[in-house]
Coordinates of C-alpha atoms in Angstrom, one line a residue:
Chain A
X26 CA -28.9 18.1 -13.2
X27 CA -26.4 16.5 -11.3
X28 CA -23.5 13.3 -12.8
X29 CA -26.0 11.1 -10.6
X30 CA -29.1 12.6 -11.8
X31 CA -28.2 11.4 -15.3
X32 CA -26.4 8.0 -15.0
X33 CA -29.8 7.1 -12.8
X34 CA -32.3 9.2 -15.1
X35 CA -30.8 6.9 -18.2
X36 CA -30.8 4.3 -16.2
X37 CA -34.6 4.2 -15.0
X38 CA -35.9 5.0 -18.8
X39 CA -36.8 8.7 -17.9
X40 CA -34.9 12.2 -19.5
X41 CA -35.2 13.7 -16.2
X42 CA -35.1 12.9 -12.8
X43 CA -35.1 14.9 -9.5
X44 CA -34.1 14.3 -5.4
X45 CA -36.8 12.5 -3.5
X46 CA -38.2 10.5 -7.0
X47 CA -38.8 6.9 -6.4
X48 CA -37.4 5.0 -9.6
X49 CA -36.7 1.3 -10.9
X50 CA -33.3 1.2 -11.9
X51 CA -31.2 -1.2 -14.6
X52 CA -28.4 -2.2 -13.2
X53 CA -25.1 -2.8 -14.7
X54 CA -23.6 -5.1 -12.0
X55 CA -24.2 -6.7 -9.0
X56 CA -21.7 -8.1 -6.2
X57 CA -21.8 -9.8 -2.5
X58 CA -19.4 -11.6 -0.7
X59 CA -18.6 -14.4 1.1
X60 CA -20.8 -13.1 4.5
X61 CA -23.8 -11.9 1.9
X62 CA -24.1 -14.3 -0.8
X63 CA -25.4 -17.4 1.5
X64 CA -28.7 -14.6 2.4
X65 CA -29.1 -13.4 -1.5
X66 CA -28.5 -17.0 -2.7
X67 CA -31.2 -18.3 0.6
X68 CA -33.5 -15.0 -0.6
X69 CA -32.7 -16.1 -4.5
X70 CA -33.9 -18.9 -4.2
X71 CA -37.5 -17.6 -2.7
X72 CA -38.2 -15.4 -5.8
X73 CA -38.6 -18.3 -7.0
X74 CA -36.9 -17.6 -10.4
X75 CA -34.8 -20.5 -11.4
X76 CA -30.9 -18.5 -12.9
X77 CA -30.4 -15.1 -12.8
X78 CA -30.5 -12.1 -15.2
X79 CA -27.4 -12.2 -16.5
X80 CA -24.7 -14.1 -15.5
X81 CA -21.7 -12.0 -16.8
X82 CA -24.0 -8.9 -14.3
X83 CA -23.2 -11.1 -11.3
X84 CA -20.1 -11.5 -9.1
X85 CA -19.6 -13.3 -6.0
X86 CA -15.7 -12.3 -4.5
X87 CA -14.7 -14.5 -1.3
X88 CA -12.5 -12.4 0.1
X89 CA -14.1 -11.7 4.1
X90 CA -13.4 -14.2 5.5
X91 CA -11.6 -16.5 2.7
X92 CA -8.9 -17.9 2.7
X93 CA -11.0 -19.9 5.2
X94 CA -10.6 -18.9 8.8
X95 CA -12.7 -22.0 10.1
X96 CA -14.7 -24.4 9.4
X97 CA -18.1 -22.3 9.3
X98 CA -16.5 -19.7 7.3
X99 CA -15.7 -22.7 4.9
X100 CA -19.6 -23.5 5.0
X101 CA -20.7 -20.3 3.7
X102 CA -17.3 -20.1 1.0
X103 CA -19.0 -23.1 -0.6
X104 CA -22.0 -22.5 -0.3
X105 CA -20.9 -19.2 -2.4
X106 CA -18.9 -21.3 -4.8
X107 CA -21.1 -23.8 -5.3
X108 CA -23.9 -21.3 -6.2
X109 CA -21.4 -19.2 -8.7
X110 CA -20.4 -22.2 -10.5
X111 CA -24.1 -23.3 -11.0
X112 CA -25.2 -20.3 -12.0
X113 CA -22.4 -20.1 -14.1
X114 CA -21.5 -16.2 -12.1
X115 CA -18.6 -14.1 -12.0
X116 CA -16.8 -15.6 -9.7
X117 CA -12.7 -15.2 -8.2
X118 CA -11.9 -18.3 -6.2
X119 CA -8.4 -17.8 -3.9
X120 CA -5.5 -17.3 -5.7
X121 CA -6.7 -14.6 -7.6
X122 CA -9.5 -13.0 -5.7
X123 CA -8.8 -9.6 -3.5
X124 CA -10.6 -7.4 -2.2
X125 CA -13.4 -6.9 -3.8
X126 CA -14.0 -3.1 -4.3
X127 CA -8.8 -3.0 -5.2
X128 CA -10.6 -5.8 -7.4
X129 CA -13.9 -4.6 -9.6
X130 CA -12.4 -1.3 -10.9
X131 CA -9.1 -3.2 -11.5
X132 CA -10.2 -5.8 -13.8
X133 CA -12.7 -3.6 -15.1
X134 CA -15.1 -5.1 -14.6
X135 CA -16.9 -1.2 -13.5
X136 CA -16.9 1.8 -15.7
X137 CA -18.2 4.9 -15.9
X138 CA -21.8 6.1 -16.2
X139 CA -22.7 2.7 -14.8
X140 CA -24.9 1.8 -11.8
X141 CA -23.4 -1.0 -10.0
X142 CA -25.3 -2.4 -6.8
X143 CA -23.7 -4.6 -3.6
X144 CA -23.8 -6.4 -0.7
X145 CA -21.1 -4.7 1.1
X146 CA -21.4 -1.1 1.7
X147 CA -18.1 0.0 0.9
X148 CA -19.8 -0.4 -2.2
X149 CA -19.8 3.0 -3.1
X150 CA -16.1 3.0 -3.4
X151 CA -16.4 2.4 -7.4
X152 CA -18.1 6.7 -8.0
X153 CA -14.3 7.6 -8.3
X154 CA -14.5 6.0 -11.8
X155 CA -17.8 8.2 -12.3
X156 CA -20.0 5.0 -12.0
X157 CA -22.9 5.2 -9.6
X158 CA -22.6 2.8 -6.9
X159 CA -24.2 2.1 -4.0
X160 CA -23.8 -0.7 -0.7
X161 CA -27.3 -2.2 -0.2
X162 CA -28.4 -5.9 1.6
X163 CA -28.3 -9.2 0.9
X164 CA -32.4 -9.3 0.0
X165 CA -32.4 -6.4 -2.3
X166 CA -29.4 -8.2 -3.7
X167 CA -30.6 -11.2 -4.7
X168 CA -34.0 -9.8 -5.7
X169 CA -32.0 -8.0 -8.1
X170 CA -29.9 -11.3 -9.4
X171 CA -33.4 -12.1 -10.2
X172 CA -34.9 -8.9 -11.8
X173 CA -32.4 -7.2 -13.6
X174 CA -33.3 -3.7 -11.4
X175 CA -34.1 -3.1 -8.3
X176 CA -35.9 0.7 -6.7
X177 CA -34.3 3.4 -5.8
X178 CA -34.4 7.4 -3.9
X179 CA -32.8 9.5 -6.2
X180 CA -30.8 11.3 -3.5
X181 CA -29.9 14.9 -3.3
X182 CA -26.0 15.7 -4.0
X183 CA -23.7 17.7 -1.6
X184 CA -20.7 19.1 -4.3
X185 CA -17.3 19.0 -2.4
X186 CA -14.7 21.3 -3.6
X187 CA -11.1 20.8 -2.7
X188 CA -9.0 24.0 -2.6
X189 CA -5.3 24.3 -3.0
X190 CA -2.1 22.3 -3.1
X191 CA -1.5 19.0 -0.9
X192 CA 0.5 18.9 1.1
X193 CA 3.3 16.1 1.9
X194 CA 2.5 12.8 3.3
X195 CA -1.0 13.7 2.2
X196 CA -3.2 11.4 0.0
X197 CA -7.2 11.0 -0.3
X198 CA -8.0 9.3 3.1
X199 CA -6.9 12.7 5.2
X200 CA -9.4 14.3 2.7
X201 CA -12.1 12.1 3.0
X202 CA -11.2 11.9 7.3
X203 CA -11.5 16.3 7.6
X204 CA -14.1 15.9 4.4
X205 CA -15.9 13.5 7.5
X206 CA -14.5 15.4 10.4
X207 CA -16.5 18.6 9.0
X208 CA -19.5 16.8 8.2
X209 CA -20.1 13.6 11.1
X210 CA -21.6 10.5 10.5
X211 CA -25.0 11.3 8.9
X212 CA -23.6 14.2 7.2
X213 CA -24.7 13.4 3.5
X214 CA -27.2 10.6 5.2
X215 CA -29.5 9.9 1.7
X216 CA -26.8 12.0 -0.6
X217 CA -24.8 11.6 -3.1
X218 CA -21.5 13.1 -2.4
X219 CA -19.5 14.5 -5.4
X220 CA -15.9 15.3 -4.4
X221 CA -14.3 18.5 -7.3
X222 CA -11.4 21.2 -7.1
X223 CA -8.0 21.1 -8.0
X224 CA -6.9 18.5 -5.1
X225 CA -9.2 16.5 -6.6
X226 CA -7.6 17.1 -9.8
X227 CA -4.4 16.4 -8.9
X228 CA -5.4 13.2 -6.8
X229 CA -4.4 9.9 -7.5
X230 CA -7.2 7.6 -8.9
X231 CA -6.2 5.4 -5.8
X232 CA -6.7 8.3 -4.0
X233 CA -10.1 8.8 -5.5
X234 CA -11.4 5.0 -4.6
X235 CA -9.7 5.9 -0.7
X236 CA -12.4 9.1 -0.8
X237 CA -15.3 7.7 -2.0
X238 CA -15.0 4.6 -0.4
X239 CA -15.7 6.2 2.7
X240 CA -18.1 8.6 1.6
X241 CA -20.5 5.6 3.2
X242 CA -19.1 6.8 6.7
X243 CA -20.9 9.7 6.0
X244 CA -23.9 8.2 5.6
X245 CA -23.8 9.0 1.9
X246 CA -25.3 6.9 -0.8
X247 CA -22.8 7.3 -2.9
X248 CA -19.2 9.0 -3.6
X249 CA -18.6 10.4 -7.1
X250 CA -16.2 12.1 -8.7
X251 CA -15.9 13.5 -12.1
X252 CA -14.2 12.0 -15.4
X253 CA -11.6 14.2 -16.2
X254 CA -8.1 12.3 -17.8
X255 CA -7.0 10.4 -15.3
X256 CA -10.2 9.1 -15.2
X257 CA -9.7 7.8 -18.7
X258 CA -6.2 6.3 -18.6
X259 CA -6.6 3.8 -15.9
X260 CA -10.2 2.2 -17.6
X261 CA -8.9 2.5 -21.2
X262 CA -6.1 -0.3 -20.9
X263 CA -9.8 -2.1 -18.6
X264 CA -12.5 -1.6 -20.2
X265 CA -13.5 -4.9 -22.5
X266 CA -16.9 -2.5 -23.3
X267 CA -18.1 0.7 -24.2
X268 CA -19.6 3.0 -21.3
X269 CA -21.0 6.1 -21.5
X270 CA -19.5 9.2 -19.6
X271 CA -22.0 11.5 -17.5
X272 CA -21.1 15.3 -16.4
X273 CA -22.4 17.4 -13.9
X274 CA -24.4 20.8 -16.3
X275 CA -23.4 24.0 -15.1
X276 CA -26.9 24.8 -13.9
X277 CA -26.7 21.0 -11.8
X278 CA -28.8 21.8 -8.6
X279 CA -26.8 21.0 -5.4
X280 CA -28.3 20.4 -2.1
X281 CA -25.8 22.6 -0.8
X282 CA -21.9 23.5 -1.5
X283 CA -18.6 22.4 1.3
X284 CA -15.8 23.6 0.6
X285 CA -12.8 23.1 2.1
X286 CA -8.5 25.1 1.6
X287 CA -6.8 21.7 0.9
X288 CA -3.6 23.3 1.7
X289 CA -4.3 23.6 5.7
X290 CA -5.1 19.9 5.5
X291 CA -2.8 18.1 7.8
X292 CA -2.5 14.3 8.1
X293 CA -5.2 13.3 10.2
X294 CA -6.2 10.5 13.0
X295 CA -9.9 9.6 13.7
X296 CA -9.9 8.4 16.8
X297 CA -12.1 6.1 18.8
X298 CA -14.8 5.4 18.4
X299 CA -16.3 6.8 15.6
X300 CA -14.2 7.8 12.0
X301 CA -16.2 11.7 12.2
X302 CA -14.0 12.0 15.4
X303 CA -10.8 13.4 13.8
X304 CA -8.2 14.7 14.9
X305 CA -5.1 16.3 13.0
X306 CA -1.5 14.2 13.1
X307 CA 0.1 17.3 15.4
X308 CA -2.9 17.0 17.5
X309 CA -2.8 13.2 18.0
X310 CA 0.2 13.8 21.5
X311 CA 1.5 10.5 22.6
X312 CA -1.0 7.0 22.0
X313 CA 1.3 4.0 22.0
X314 CA -0.2 1.7 19.4
X315 CA 0.7 -2.4 19.9
X316 CA -0.4 -3.2 15.6
X317 CA 0.0 -1.3 12.0
X318 CA -2.6 -2.4 10.3
X319 CA -1.8 -1.3 5.5
X320 CA -4.7 -2.5 3.5
X321 CA -9.0 -3.0 2.5
X322 CA -10.9 -2.0 0.1
X323 CA -10.1 1.7 1.6
X324 CA -6.0 1.6 1.1
X325 CA -4.5 -1.5 -0.1
X326 CA -3.7 0.1 -3.8
X327 CA -0.7 0.3 -5.0
X328 CA 0.2 3.6 -4.6
X329 CA -1.0 3.1 -0.5
X330 CA 1.7 0.1 -0.4
X331 CA 4.1 2.7 -2.0
X332 CA 3.3 5.3 0.4
X333 CA 4.1 2.1 3.2
X334 CA 7.7 1.3 1.2
X335 CA 8.8 4.8 1.2
X336 CA 8.8 5.3 4.7
X337 CA 9.4 2.2 5.9
X338 CA 12.3 0.6 4.0
X339 CA 15.9 1.2 5.3
X340 CA 14.1 0.7 9.4
X341 CA 12.4 -1.6 11.3
X342 CA 9.4 -1.7 12.9
X343 CA 8.7 -1.2 16.4
X344 CA 9.5 -4.5 18.2
X345 CA 6.4 -3.7 19.9
X346 CA 4.0 -3.2 17.1
X347 CA 2.7 -5.9 14.6
X348 CA 1.9 -4.6 11.8
X349 CA 0.3 -6.0 9.1
X350 CA 0.5 -5.4 5.2
X351 CA -2.0 -6.3 2.9
X352 CA -1.6 -5.7 -1.4
X353 CA -5.9 -6.2 -1.8
X354 CA -5.3 -8.3 -4.7
X355 CA -2.6 -10.8 -6.4
X356 CA -2.4 -8.0 -9.3
X357 CA -1.7 -5.5 -6.7
X358 CA 1.1 -8.5 -4.7
X359 CA 2.6 -9.2 -7.6
X360 CA 3.5 -5.8 -8.9
X361 CA 4.9 -4.9 -5.3
X362 CA 6.8 -7.9 -5.6
X363 CA 8.1 -6.9 -8.7
X364 CA 9.1 -3.7 -7.6
X365 CA 10.8 -5.3 -4.5
X366 CA 8.1 -3.5 -2.2
X367 CA 7.2 -7.3 -0.6
X368 CA 11.2 -7.6 0.4
X369 CA 11.1 -3.6 1.6
X370 CA 8.1 -4.9 4.4
X371 CA 9.8 -8.0 5.7
X372 CA 12.4 -7.1 6.1
X373 CA 11.8 -4.4 7.7
X374 CA 9.9 -6.7 9.5
X375 CA 6.3 -6.4 8.5
X376 CA 3.8 -9.5 8.1
X377 CA 2.5 -9.2 4.3
X378 CA -0.3 -11.2 4.0
X379 CA -2.5 -12.9 0.8
X380 CA -5.0 -10.1 0.0
X381 CA -8.6 -10.6 2.7
X382 CA -10.7 -8.1 4.7
X383 CA -9.9 -9.8 7.2
X384 CA -8.9 -7.3 10.5
X385 CA -11.0 -4.4 9.4
X386 CA -13.6 -6.0 10.9
X387 CA -12.1 -7.8 13.0
X388 CA -12.5 -11.6 11.1
X389 CA -8.8 -12.8 11.8
X390 CA -5.4 -11.7 10.5
X391 CA -5.0 -9.5 13.2
X392 CA -7.8 -9.7 15.3
X393 CA -7.4 -7.2 18.9
X394 CA -7.6 -8.2 22.4
X395 CA -8.6 -6.4 25.3
X396 CA -7.6 -3.0 25.8
X397 CA -4.9 -2.9 22.7
X398 CA -5.1 -0.7 19.8
X399 CA -4.5 -0.4 16.6
X400 CA -4.1 1.9 13.2
X401 CA -4.9 0.9 10.8
X402 CA -5.6 2.6 7.8
X403 CA -9.3 0.5 7.4
X404 CA -12.4 2.9 7.4
X405 CA -13.9 2.2 10.5
X406 CA -13.3 2.0 14.4
X407 CA -16.8 1.4 16.4
X408 CA -16.6 -0.4 19.7
X409 CA -15.0 -3.7 18.4
X410 CA -14.7 -3.4 15.2
X411 CA -11.2 -5.4 14.7
X412 CA -11.7 -7.3 17.9
X413 CA -12.9 -7.0 21.2
X414 CA -15.2 -4.5 22.6
X415 CA -12.7 -2.6 24.7
X416 CA -10.1 -2.9 22.6
X417 CA -9.7 0.6 20.5
X418 CA -8.7 1.1 16.5
X419 CA -7.6 4.7 15.0
X420 CA -7.9 5.6 11.3
X421 CA -5.8 6.8 8.8
X422 CA -3.5 6.2 6.0
X423 CA -0.3 4.6 4.6
X424 CA 1.7 7.3 5.8
X425 CA 0.9 7.2 9.3
X426 CA -0.2 3.9 9.5
X427 CA 3.5 3.1 8.5
X428 CA 5.5 5.7 10.4
X429 CA 2.8 4.8 13.4
X430 CA 4.6 1.1 13.0
X431 CA 8.3 2.0 13.5
X432 CA 8.3 4.4 16.3
X433 CA 5.2 3.0 18.7
X434 CA 3.0 5.4 18.3
X435 CA 1.0 7.7 16.4
X436 CA 2.5 9.9 14.4
X437 CA 3.7 11.2 11.0
X438 CA 6.3 10.9 9.3
X439 CA 7.9 14.2 9.4
X440 CA 9.0 12.8 12.7
X441 CA 11.3 9.8 11.4
Chain B
X20 CA -51.7 -3.9 12.9
X21 CA -51.1 -2.2 16.4
X22 CA -48.2 -3.4 17.8
X23 CA -47.1 -3.3 22.0
X24 CA -43.9 -3.4 23.8
X25 CA -41.6 -1.7 26.2
X26 CA -38.5 0.3 25.7
X27 CA -35.4 0.1 25.2
X28 CA -33.8 2.8 24.4
X29 CA -29.8 4.1 22.8
X30 CA -27.8 7.3 22.0
X31 CA -27.3 7.9 18.2
X32 CA -24.8 6.0 15.6
X33 CA -26.2 3.1 17.0
X34 CA -24.5 0.8 14.3
X35 CA -23.8 -2.1 13.0
X36 CA -20.9 -3.5 14.3
X37 CA -22.2 -3.2 18.1
X38 CA -25.5 -4.6 17.1
X39 CA -23.8 -7.5 15.1
X40 CA -20.4 -8.2 16.3
X41 CA -18.0 -9.5 13.0
X42 CA -17.2 -13.0 14.5
X43 CA -21.0 -13.8 14.9
X44 CA -21.3 -13.7 10.9
X45 CA -20.2 -16.5 8.9
X46 CA -24.7 -17.7 10.8
X47 CA -26.7 -16.4 8.7
X48 CA -30.0 -17.7 11.0
X49 CA -32.3 -14.9 13.2
X50 CA -32.1 -17.2 15.9
X51 CA -28.5 -17.4 16.2
X52 CA -28.1 -14.1 15.2
X53 CA -30.2 -13.0 18.0
X54 CA -28.2 -15.0 20.9
X55 CA -26.1 -11.9 20.2
X56 CA -28.0 -9.7 19.7
X57 CA -26.7 -5.3 20.9
X58 CA -23.6 -7.4 21.9
X59 CA -21.0 -4.9 22.0
X60 CA -23.4 -1.7 23.3
X61 CA -25.7 -3.8 25.8
X62 CA -24.3 -7.3 26.9
X63 CA -27.4 -7.2 28.8
X64 CA -30.0 -6.7 25.8
X65 CA -30.3 -10.6 25.5
X66 CA -31.3 -11.5 28.9
X67 CA -33.8 -8.3 29.5
X68 CA -35.1 -8.1 25.8
X69 CA -38.7 -9.9 25.5
X70 CA -41.4 -10.5 22.5
X71 CA -42.3 -7.0 20.9
X72 CA -40.6 -4.9 22.3
X73 CA -39.9 -1.6 21.0
X74 CA -35.9 -0.2 20.1
X75 CA -36.0 3.7 20.6
X76 CA -33.1 5.4 19.1
X77 CA -32.6 9.2 18.3
X78 CA -30.2 9.7 14.6
X79 CA -28.5 7.1 12.3
X80 CA -29.8 4.3 14.0
X81 CA -27.8 1.4 11.8
X82 CA -24.9 3.0 10.6
X83 CA -22.1 0.7 9.4
X84 CA -22.0 -1.8 7.1
X85 CA -25.0 -3.0 5.0
X86 CA -25.0 -6.6 6.6
X87 CA -28.9 -8.0 7.2
X88 CA -27.7 -10.4 10.3
X89 CA -27.9 -6.4 12.1
X90 CA -31.5 -5.9 11.8
X91 CA -32.2 -9.9 11.5
X92 CA -30.9 -10.8 15.1
X93 CA -33.3 -7.7 16.1
X94 CA -36.1 -9.1 14.5
X95 CA -35.0 -12.7 15.7
X96 CA -34.9 -11.0 19.2
X97 CA -38.4 -10.3 19.4
X98 CA -38.4 -7.0 19.0
X99 CA -41.4 -5.5 17.2
X100 CA -40.5 -2.3 16.1
X101 CA -37.1 0.3 15.4
X102 CA -39.1 4.1 16.2
X103 CA -35.5 6.8 15.9
X104 CA -35.2 10.1 15.0
X105 CA -32.8 8.8 12.0
X106 CA -31.6 5.3 10.4
X107 CA -29.1 4.4 8.4
X108 CA -30.1 4.3 4.7
X109 CA -29.2 0.6 4.2
X110 CA -30.5 -0.4 7.8
X111 CA -34.1 1.0 7.1
X112 CA -33.6 -1.3 3.2
X113 CA -32.8 -3.6 4.8
X114 CA -35.6 -3.4 8.1
X115 CA -38.4 -2.7 5.8
X116 CA -37.2 -5.9 3.0
X117 CA -37.0 -8.2 6.1
X118 CA -40.3 -7.2 7.3
X119 CA -39.7 -5.5 10.7
X120 CA -41.2 -2.6 10.6
X121 CA -38.7 1.3 11.7
X122 CA -41.1 4.6 11.9
X123 CA -39.2 8.4 12.5
X124 CA -40.3 10.7 14.5
X125 CA -38.1 13.0 16.4
X126 CA -40.9 14.3 19.1
X127 CA -41.7 10.4 19.7
X128 CA -37.9 9.5 20.8
X129 CA -37.3 12.4 22.9
X130 CA -39.9 11.6 25.3
X131 CA -39.7 8.6 25.7
X132 CA -37.6 6.5 28.0
X133 CA -35.5 3.5 29.2
X134 CA -38.2 1.7 29.8
X135 CA -41.8 3.3 28.9
X136 CA -44.7 1.2 27.0
X137 CA -45.7 1.5 23.6
X138 CA -48.4 1.1 21.7
X139 CA -47.9 1.3 18.5
X140 CA -50.3 1.6 15.8
X141 CA -48.5 0.5 12.5
X142 CA -50.6 0.9 9.7
X143 CA -51.7 4.8 10.6
X144 CA -48.3 5.9 12.3
X145 CA -49.8 6.4 15.1
X146 CA -47.1 5.5 18.9
X147 CA -48.6 6.2 21.9
X148 CA -46.9 6.2 25.2
X149 CA -48.6 4.9 28.3
X150 CA -45.8 5.4 30.7
X151 CA -47.1 8.9 30.4
X152 CA -49.7 9.7 28.7
X153 CA -48.4 11.4 25.0
X154 CA -49.6 10.6 21.1
X155 CA -47.0 10.9 18.9
X156 CA -46.8 10.8 15.1
X157 CA -44.2 8.7 12.7
X158 CA -43.5 9.9 9.8
X159 CA -45.9 8.5 7.3
X160 CA -44.1 5.6 4.5
X161 CA -43.6 7.0 0.8
X162 CA -46.1 4.9 -0.9
X163 CA -44.0 2.3 -2.5
X164 CA -42.8 1.9 1.0
X165 CA -46.3 0.5 2.1
X166 CA -46.4 -2.2 -1.3
X167 CA -43.4 -3.7 0.6
X168 CA -44.8 -4.3 3.9
X169 CA -48.8 -5.1 2.5
X170 CA -46.3 -7.2 -0.1
X171 CA -44.7 -8.8 3.4
X172 CA -41.2 -8.4 2.3
X173 CA -38.8 -7.7 -1.7
X174 CA -38.8 -11.0 -2.0
X175 CA -42.6 -11.2 -2.2
X176 CA -43.1 -8.1 -4.2
X177 CA -40.5 -9.3 -6.5
X178 CA -42.6 -12.8 -6.7
X179 CA -45.5 -10.6 -7.3
X180 CA -43.5 -8.9 -10.0
X181 CA -42.5 -12.0 -11.7
X182 CA -45.4 -13.3 -11.5
X183 CA -47.6 -10.0 -13.3
X184 CA -44.9 -9.6 -16.1
X185 CA -45.6 -13.7 -16.8
X186 CA -48.9 -13.2 -16.9

């Protein structure tokens, strides 16, 4: 069996599962946010259950339109806060909160071998920790809050092997964009993506979170990494409970194996309006930008900010560009502050924000007008994703986003 | 149960951001969401859709976000059923959970045009194109899905499960 099959079998109380099996899976954590929780709470009430199955395994994070962007967002946040208090579940108030998928691993709330479901499509991020995690809708989350389990179809696993070493300024974002560019936005539909190879072994945890995060952009149910020394180093200071490590068997069956020569991958840019519409930086041409966003559940971690700061240090953002940097959590913010990154950003002319998903989905804190273009380290560039349906979003990693902010057009740091 | 309606046809990768843009995610009532359904892909949709109409699309319908607001908006707009070559998995779950029927049939999608009238038998998965006098067979639902449909959605199914556990 693969890692995914082993985790799912263990959580379904079975010795063996195969792709296609419909199973009932015990969940270790159930997540929702200020956009999806209000509907989940309404549906939870309809189940007739008074208390969630285990308050220590239900978490709500206000992050999408919080700090409240308007009165309606405030009402949603309030509804969620009151439910969290009533049920005594895990909850992170403004001032402690961060972007959910940066926050939960950082707080040790997700561990290897666990099953996590969340009413947010980027819940697949935790595959970086060798956990099985997947996004669902509010009603699924409501049912799981009531019962502690959920139905699932065991997905086939596609193995992705990245050989060779990464070039300078190439990170997890470039690997995953190159992957989606090759297989398409439904190239891994209903499947799990297992990421392996020497380039993956060398990839820091933050880059792995970025890759797992965007598995959904290839239609996948989950993205998953093997547990190694880096995973151990990440979880050992954070875990507050025991966890179980699962490994794919040498004879595990894969639906497909797809290989990449990582040494041939340049920094990547996804053009509008699909994450699969990818070009290497050398073939981007002259694309002027109005905004550069560095942050999100995809690229709002410390390594991302370090890359951006290295490029922005001692330089200035183009006067015609709004550059917005959003640390993913308060802890990332604090570390960026104590290591001097925030000063670097502000001196470069960057607007630094408290953690929020805001601009990624056109919520607030960087919404685009008609005809405007943004380079962004976020995960989607669909029509209207960041504001006006007549605006454009180009996806890239933090190196390209920072260099582009300085040059006023999409460019890699080697041009500086 | 048989459904009859006029077809609104779309292409591949119709994503949840164009089905219901995030600027409306502070809404959570189907009727409110329905007023903005498909706004960023087809601004005319809400004006032309009639109760019972059917959305037909090619592959990967509903890709993107987990927002249940997307199938809620479509259902709220009166759409009776979606037929596509394939659906994004979260959208598939969400639709089944809230009782918006969705069917997979490559052939029906390929041979149906915008404005055609379809008749769909949900129990058998038989799709008739009344405009072109053609009949297609959708992929059958797995047994669990039929249970979910007959219960009337996931919450009702969960209530029944909990009641039988408690009994």
